Amino acid sequence: MARALDLVGTPYRAGGSSPTTGFDCSGLVHYVYRDAAGILLPRTSAELGALRTPAPAASALQPGDVVLFSIKRGRRIDHTGIYVGDGAFVHAPSRGGRVRVEPLSERYWQRSYRGARRILN
């Protein structure tokens, strides 16, 4: 979690996957897991959502879980972040332009939340 939180403030960049050039949401997840844990995850939000790993309930999230959202109101996963504990997650939103931490309890995130994947045991 420390690595993800260290990246707060990094600019958003569509297709980005580097702290020097910026991140999109899945690029951030991909980078953090590879850099901090040596785990190579899929590169897109939809692919992260399709992972065959445990899917914890929202009430059982643990730091490091990948959280999944459908921003465009469909069932397709199109946004992702990393749960950091205390009801919050870190992500790279295009709106706002920088990696940041936000509470999952915000209505916007509650409406678009589609689940989580547990990568780390």
C-alpha atoms as an extended CHARMM CRD file, in Angstrom:
* protein
*
       121  EXT
         1         1  MET       CA              0.0000000000        0.0000000000        0.0000000000  PROA      1               0.0000000000
         2         2  ALA       CA              2.8890000000        2.2810000000        0.6630000000  PROA      2               0.0000000000
         3         3  ARG       CA              3.9030000000        2.1720000000       -3.0130000000  PROA      3               0.0000000000
         4         4  ALA       CA              0.3860000000        3.0340000000       -4.1720000000  PROA      4               0.0000000000
         5         5  LEU       CA              0.1240000000        5.9040000000       -1.6960000000  PROA      5               0.0000000000
         6         6  ASP       CA              3.5590000000        7.2130000000       -2.7340000000  PROA      6               0.0000000000
         7         7  LEU       CA              2.0940000000        7.7950000000       -6.2050000000  PROA      7               0.0000000000
         8         8  VAL       CA             -0.6870000000       10.1230000000       -5.0160000000  PROA      8               0.0000000000
         9         9  GLY       CA             -0.4210000000       13.3350000000       -7.0110000000  PROA      9               0.0000000000
        10        10  THR       CA              1.0050000000       11.6840000000      -10.1500000000  PROA      10              0.0000000000
        11        11  PRO       CA             -0.7170000000       13.1070000000      -13.2350000000  PROA      11              0.0000000000
        12        12  TYR       CA             -3.3960000000       11.1800000000      -15.1440000000  PROA      12              0.0000000000
        13        13  ARG       CA             -2.4270000000       10.0720000000      -18.6270000000  PROA      13              0.0000000000
        14        14  ALA       CA             -4.5950000000        7.9080000000      -20.8850000000  PROA      14              0.0000000000
        15        15  GLY       CA             -2.7250000000        4.6660000000      -21.4880000000  PROA      15              0.0000000000
        16        16  GLY       CA             -0.1050000000        5.6700000000      -18.9340000000  PROA      16              0.0000000000
        17        17  SER       CA              1.7110000000        3.1590000000      -16.7640000000  PROA      17              0.0000000000
        18        18  SER       CA              4.7070000000        5.0060000000      -15.3360000000  PROA      18              0.0000000000
        19        19  PRO       CA              5.2550000000        7.5100000000      -12.5260000000  PROA      19              0.0000000000
        20        20  THR       CA              7.4080000000        9.6110000000      -14.8510000000  PROA      20              0.0000000000
        21        21  THR       CA              4.7800000000        9.9550000000      -17.5940000000  PROA      21              0.0000000000
        22        22  GLY       CA              1.5480000000        9.4190000000      -15.6250000000  PROA      22              0.0000000000
        23        23  PHE       CA             -1.0770000000        6.7350000000      -15.1240000000  PROA      23              0.0000000000
        24        24  ASP       CA             -4.5150000000        5.7160000000      -16.1920000000  PROA      24              0.0000000000
        25        25  CYS       CA             -6.4620000000        3.6310000000      -13.6730000000  PROA      25              0.0000000000
        26        26  SER       CA             -5.4060000000        0.1650000000      -14.8170000000  PROA      26              0.0000000000
        27        27  GLY       CA             -1.8630000000        1.3450000000      -15.5150000000  PROA      27              0.0000000000
        28        28  LEU       CA             -1.6070000000        2.3870000000      -11.8680000000  PROA      28              0.0000000000
        29        29  VAL       CA             -2.8020000000       -1.0220000000      -10.6250000000  PROA      29              0.0000000000
        30        30  HSD       CA             -0.5140000000       -2.8330000000      -13.0690000000  PROA      30              0.0000000000
        31        31  TYR       CA              2.5090000000       -0.7330000000      -12.0510000000  PROA      31              0.0000000000
        32        32  VAL       CA              1.9750000000       -0.9920000000       -8.2810000000  PROA      32              0.0000000000
        33        33  TYR       CA              1.6010000000       -4.7650000000       -8.2630000000  PROA      33              0.0000000000
        34        34  ARG       CA              4.5990000000       -5.2690000000      -10.5560000000  PROA      34              0.0000000000
        35        35  ASP       CA              6.8300000000       -2.7640000000       -8.7460000000  PROA      35              0.0000000000
        36        36  ALA       CA              5.9190000000       -3.5810000000       -5.1440000000  PROA      36              0.0000000000
        37        37  ALA       CA              5.1540000000       -7.3080000000       -5.3050000000  PROA      37              0.0000000000
        38        38  GLY       CA              6.5990000000       -8.5970000000       -8.5740000000  PROA      38              0.0000000000
        39        39  ILE       CA              3.1110000000       -9.6540000000       -9.6900000000  PROA      39              0.0000000000
        40        40  LEU       CA              2.2430000000       -9.1330000000      -13.3390000000  PROA      40              0.0000000000
        41        41  LEU       CA             -1.4700000000       -8.3380000000      -13.6950000000  PROA      41              0.0000000000
        42        42  PRO       CA             -3.5040000000       -7.7360000000      -16.8550000000  PROA      42              0.0000000000
        43        43  ARG       CA             -3.2830000000       -4.2130000000      -18.2160000000  PROA      43              0.0000000000
        44        44  THR       CA             -6.9440000000       -3.2290000000      -18.7100000000  PROA      44              0.0000000000
        45        45  SER       CA             -9.7930000000       -2.7250000000      -16.2600000000  PROA      45              0.0000000000
        46        46  ALA       CA            -11.9710000000       -5.2770000000      -18.0620000000  PROA      46              0.0000000000
        47        47  GLU       CA             -9.1910000000       -7.8870000000      -17.8660000000  PROA      47              0.0000000000
        48        48  LEU       CA             -8.6970000000       -7.1660000000      -14.1580000000  PROA      48              0.0000000000
        49        49  GLY       CA            -12.4170000000       -7.7050000000      -13.6440000000  PROA      49              0.0000000000
        50        50  ALA       CA            -12.2110000000      -11.0630000000      -15.4280000000  PROA      50              0.0000000000
        51        51  LEU       CA             -9.4410000000      -12.4120000000      -13.1670000000  PROA      51              0.0000000000
        52        52  ARG       CA            -10.2510000000      -15.7860000000      -11.6060000000  PROA      52              0.0000000000
        53        53  THR       CA             -9.1880000000      -14.8020000000       -8.1060000000  PROA      53              0.0000000000
        54        54  PRO       CA            -11.2700000000      -14.5490000000       -4.9110000000  PROA      54              0.0000000000
        55        55  ALA       CA            -13.9750000000      -11.8630000000       -5.0880000000  PROA      55              0.0000000000
        56        56  PRO       CA            -14.3960000000      -10.5080000000       -1.5510000000  PROA      56              0.0000000000
        57        57  ALA       CA            -17.6170000000       -8.8340000000       -0.4770000000  PROA      57              0.0000000000
        58        58  ALA       CA            -17.4750000000       -5.0630000000       -0.0600000000  PROA      58              0.0000000000
        59        59  SER       CA            -17.7620000000       -5.5450000000        3.7000000000  PROA      59              0.0000000000
        60        60  ALA       CA            -14.6890000000       -7.8210000000        3.7010000000  PROA      60              0.0000000000
        61        61  LEU       CA            -12.2380000000       -5.7570000000        1.6380000000  PROA      61              0.0000000000
        62        62  GLN       CA             -8.6000000000       -5.8750000000        2.7040000000  PROA      62              0.0000000000
        63        63  PRO       CA             -5.7640000000       -3.5080000000        1.7890000000  PROA      63              0.0000000000
        64        64  GLY       CA             -4.4050000000       -4.5360000000       -1.5930000000  PROA      64              0.0000000000
        65        65  ASP       CA             -7.7020000000       -5.7410000000       -3.0330000000  PROA      65              0.0000000000
        66        66  VAL       CA             -8.3740000000       -4.4660000000       -6.5480000000  PROA      66              0.0000000000
        67        67  VAL       CA            -11.7040000000       -2.6210000000       -6.6070000000  PROA      67              0.0000000000
        68        68  LEU       CA            -13.7570000000       -2.5770000000       -9.8060000000  PROA      68              0.0000000000
        69        69  PHE       CA            -16.2290000000       -0.0610000000      -11.1830000000  PROA      69              0.0000000000
        70        70  SER       CA            -18.5230000000        0.4550000000      -14.1320000000  PROA      70              0.0000000000
        71        71  ILE       CA            -18.5210000000        4.2150000000      -14.6160000000  PROA      71              0.0000000000
        72        72  LYS       CA            -20.4210000000        4.2430000000      -17.8940000000  PROA      72              0.0000000000
        73        73  ARG       CA            -23.4940000000        2.6350000000      -16.2890000000  PROA      73              0.0000000000
        74        74  GLY       CA            -23.1230000000       -0.7450000000      -17.9810000000  PROA      74              0.0000000000
        75        75  ARG       CA            -21.9510000000       -4.0370000000      -16.5900000000  PROA      75              0.0000000000
        76        76  ARG       CA            -18.5200000000       -3.7140000000      -18.2480000000  PROA      76              0.0000000000
        77        77  ILE       CA            -15.6690000000       -2.9330000000      -15.8490000000  PROA      77              0.0000000000
        78        78  ASP       CA            -14.0980000000        0.3190000000      -17.0220000000  PROA      78              0.0000000000
        79        79  HSD       CA            -12.3970000000        1.7140000000      -13.9030000000  PROA      79              0.0000000000
        80        80  THR       CA            -10.2550000000        0.2090000000      -11.1700000000  PROA      80              0.0000000000
        81        81  GLY       CA             -8.2460000000        1.0910000000       -8.0960000000  PROA      81              0.0000000000
        82        82  ILE       CA             -6.5470000000       -0.4240000000       -5.0590000000  PROA      82              0.0000000000
        83        83  TYR       CA             -8.2460000000       -0.6120000000       -1.6760000000  PROA      83              0.0000000000
        84        84  VAL       CA             -5.9700000000        0.9190000000        0.9810000000  PROA      84              0.0000000000
        85        85  GLY       CA             -8.0610000000        0.3380000000        4.1020000000  PROA      85              0.0000000000
        86        86  ASP       CA            -10.3500000000        2.4870000000        6.2450000000  PROA      86              0.0000000000
        87        87  GLY       CA            -12.9790000000        2.5230000000        3.4900000000  PROA      87              0.0000000000
        88        88  ALA       CA            -10.7120000000        4.2330000000        0.9560000000  PROA      88              0.0000000000
        89        89  PHE       CA             -9.0510000000        3.3830000000       -2.3400000000  PROA      89              0.0000000000
        90        90  VAL       CA             -6.3270000000        4.9060000000       -4.4900000000  PROA      90              0.0000000000
        91        91  HSD       CA             -6.9430000000        5.3880000000       -8.2080000000  PROA      91              0.0000000000
        92        92  ALA       CA             -6.0460000000        7.4470000000      -11.2500000000  PROA      92              0.0000000000
        93        93  PRO       CA             -9.1920000000        9.3130000000      -12.3180000000  PROA      93              0.0000000000
        94        94  SER       CA             -9.3600000000       11.1900000000      -15.5860000000  PROA      94              0.0000000000
        95        95  ARG       CA            -11.6060000000       13.7070000000      -13.8460000000  PROA      95              0.0000000000
        96        96  GLY       CA             -9.3750000000       15.6450000000      -11.4810000000  PROA      96              0.0000000000
        97        97  GLY       CA             -6.2600000000       14.6880000000      -13.3400000000  PROA      97              0.0000000000
        98        98  ARG       CA             -4.1210000000       13.1400000000      -10.5760000000  PROA      98              0.0000000000
        99        99  VAL       CA             -3.7580000000        9.8950000000       -8.6550000000  PROA      99              0.0000000000
       100       100  ARG       CA             -5.7060000000       10.3180000000       -5.4150000000  PROA      100             0.0000000000
       101       101  VAL       CA             -7.3380000000        8.5700000000       -2.4730000000  PROA      101             0.0000000000
       102       102  GLU       CA            -11.1270000000        8.6210000000       -2.1820000000  PROA      102             0.0000000000
       103       103  PRO       CA            -13.6920000000        7.0200000000        0.1190000000  PROA      103             0.0000000000
       104       104  LEU       CA            -15.6820000000        4.1300000000       -1.3130000000  PROA      104             0.0000000000
       105       105  SER       CA            -18.6480000000        5.4480000000        0.6470000000  PROA      105             0.0000000000
       106       106  GLU       CA            -19.1800000000        8.3790000000       -1.7420000000  PROA      106             0.0000000000
       107       107  ARG       CA            -22.4470000000        7.9790000000       -3.6100000000  PROA      107             0.0000000000
       108       108  TYR       CA            -20.7300000000        8.1560000000       -6.9900000000  PROA      108             0.0000000000
       109       109  TRP       CA            -18.5120000000        5.1650000000       -6.1730000000  PROA      109             0.0000000000
       110       110  GLN       CA            -21.3150000000        3.2200000000       -4.5070000000  PROA      110             0.0000000000
       111       111  ARG       CA            -23.4440000000        3.4780000000       -7.6620000000  PROA      111             0.0000000000
       112       112  SER       CA            -20.6610000000        2.2790000000       -9.9480000000  PROA      112             0.0000000000
       113       113  TYR       CA            -19.0180000000       -0.3240000000       -7.6750000000  PROA      113             0.0000000000
       114       114  ARG       CA            -19.0250000000       -3.8000000000       -9.2670000000  PROA      114             0.0000000000
       115       115  GLY       CA            -16.8630000000       -5.8110000000       -6.8840000000  PROA      115             0.0000000000
       116       116  ALA       CA            -13.2620000000       -6.6160000000       -6.0640000000  PROA      116             0.0000000000
       117       117  ARG       CA            -10.5360000000       -9.1420000000       -6.7000000000  PROA      117             0.0000000000
       118       118  ARG       CA             -8.1180000000      -10.3700000000       -4.0630000000  PROA      118             0.0000000000
       119       119  ILE       CA             -4.6330000000      -10.7190000000       -5.4940000000  PROA      119             0.0000000000
       120       120  LEU       CA             -2.6220000000      -11.0810000000       -2.2860000000  PROA      120             0.0000000000
       121       121  ASN       CA             -3.4050000000      -13.7130000000        0.3370000000  PROA      121             0.0000000000
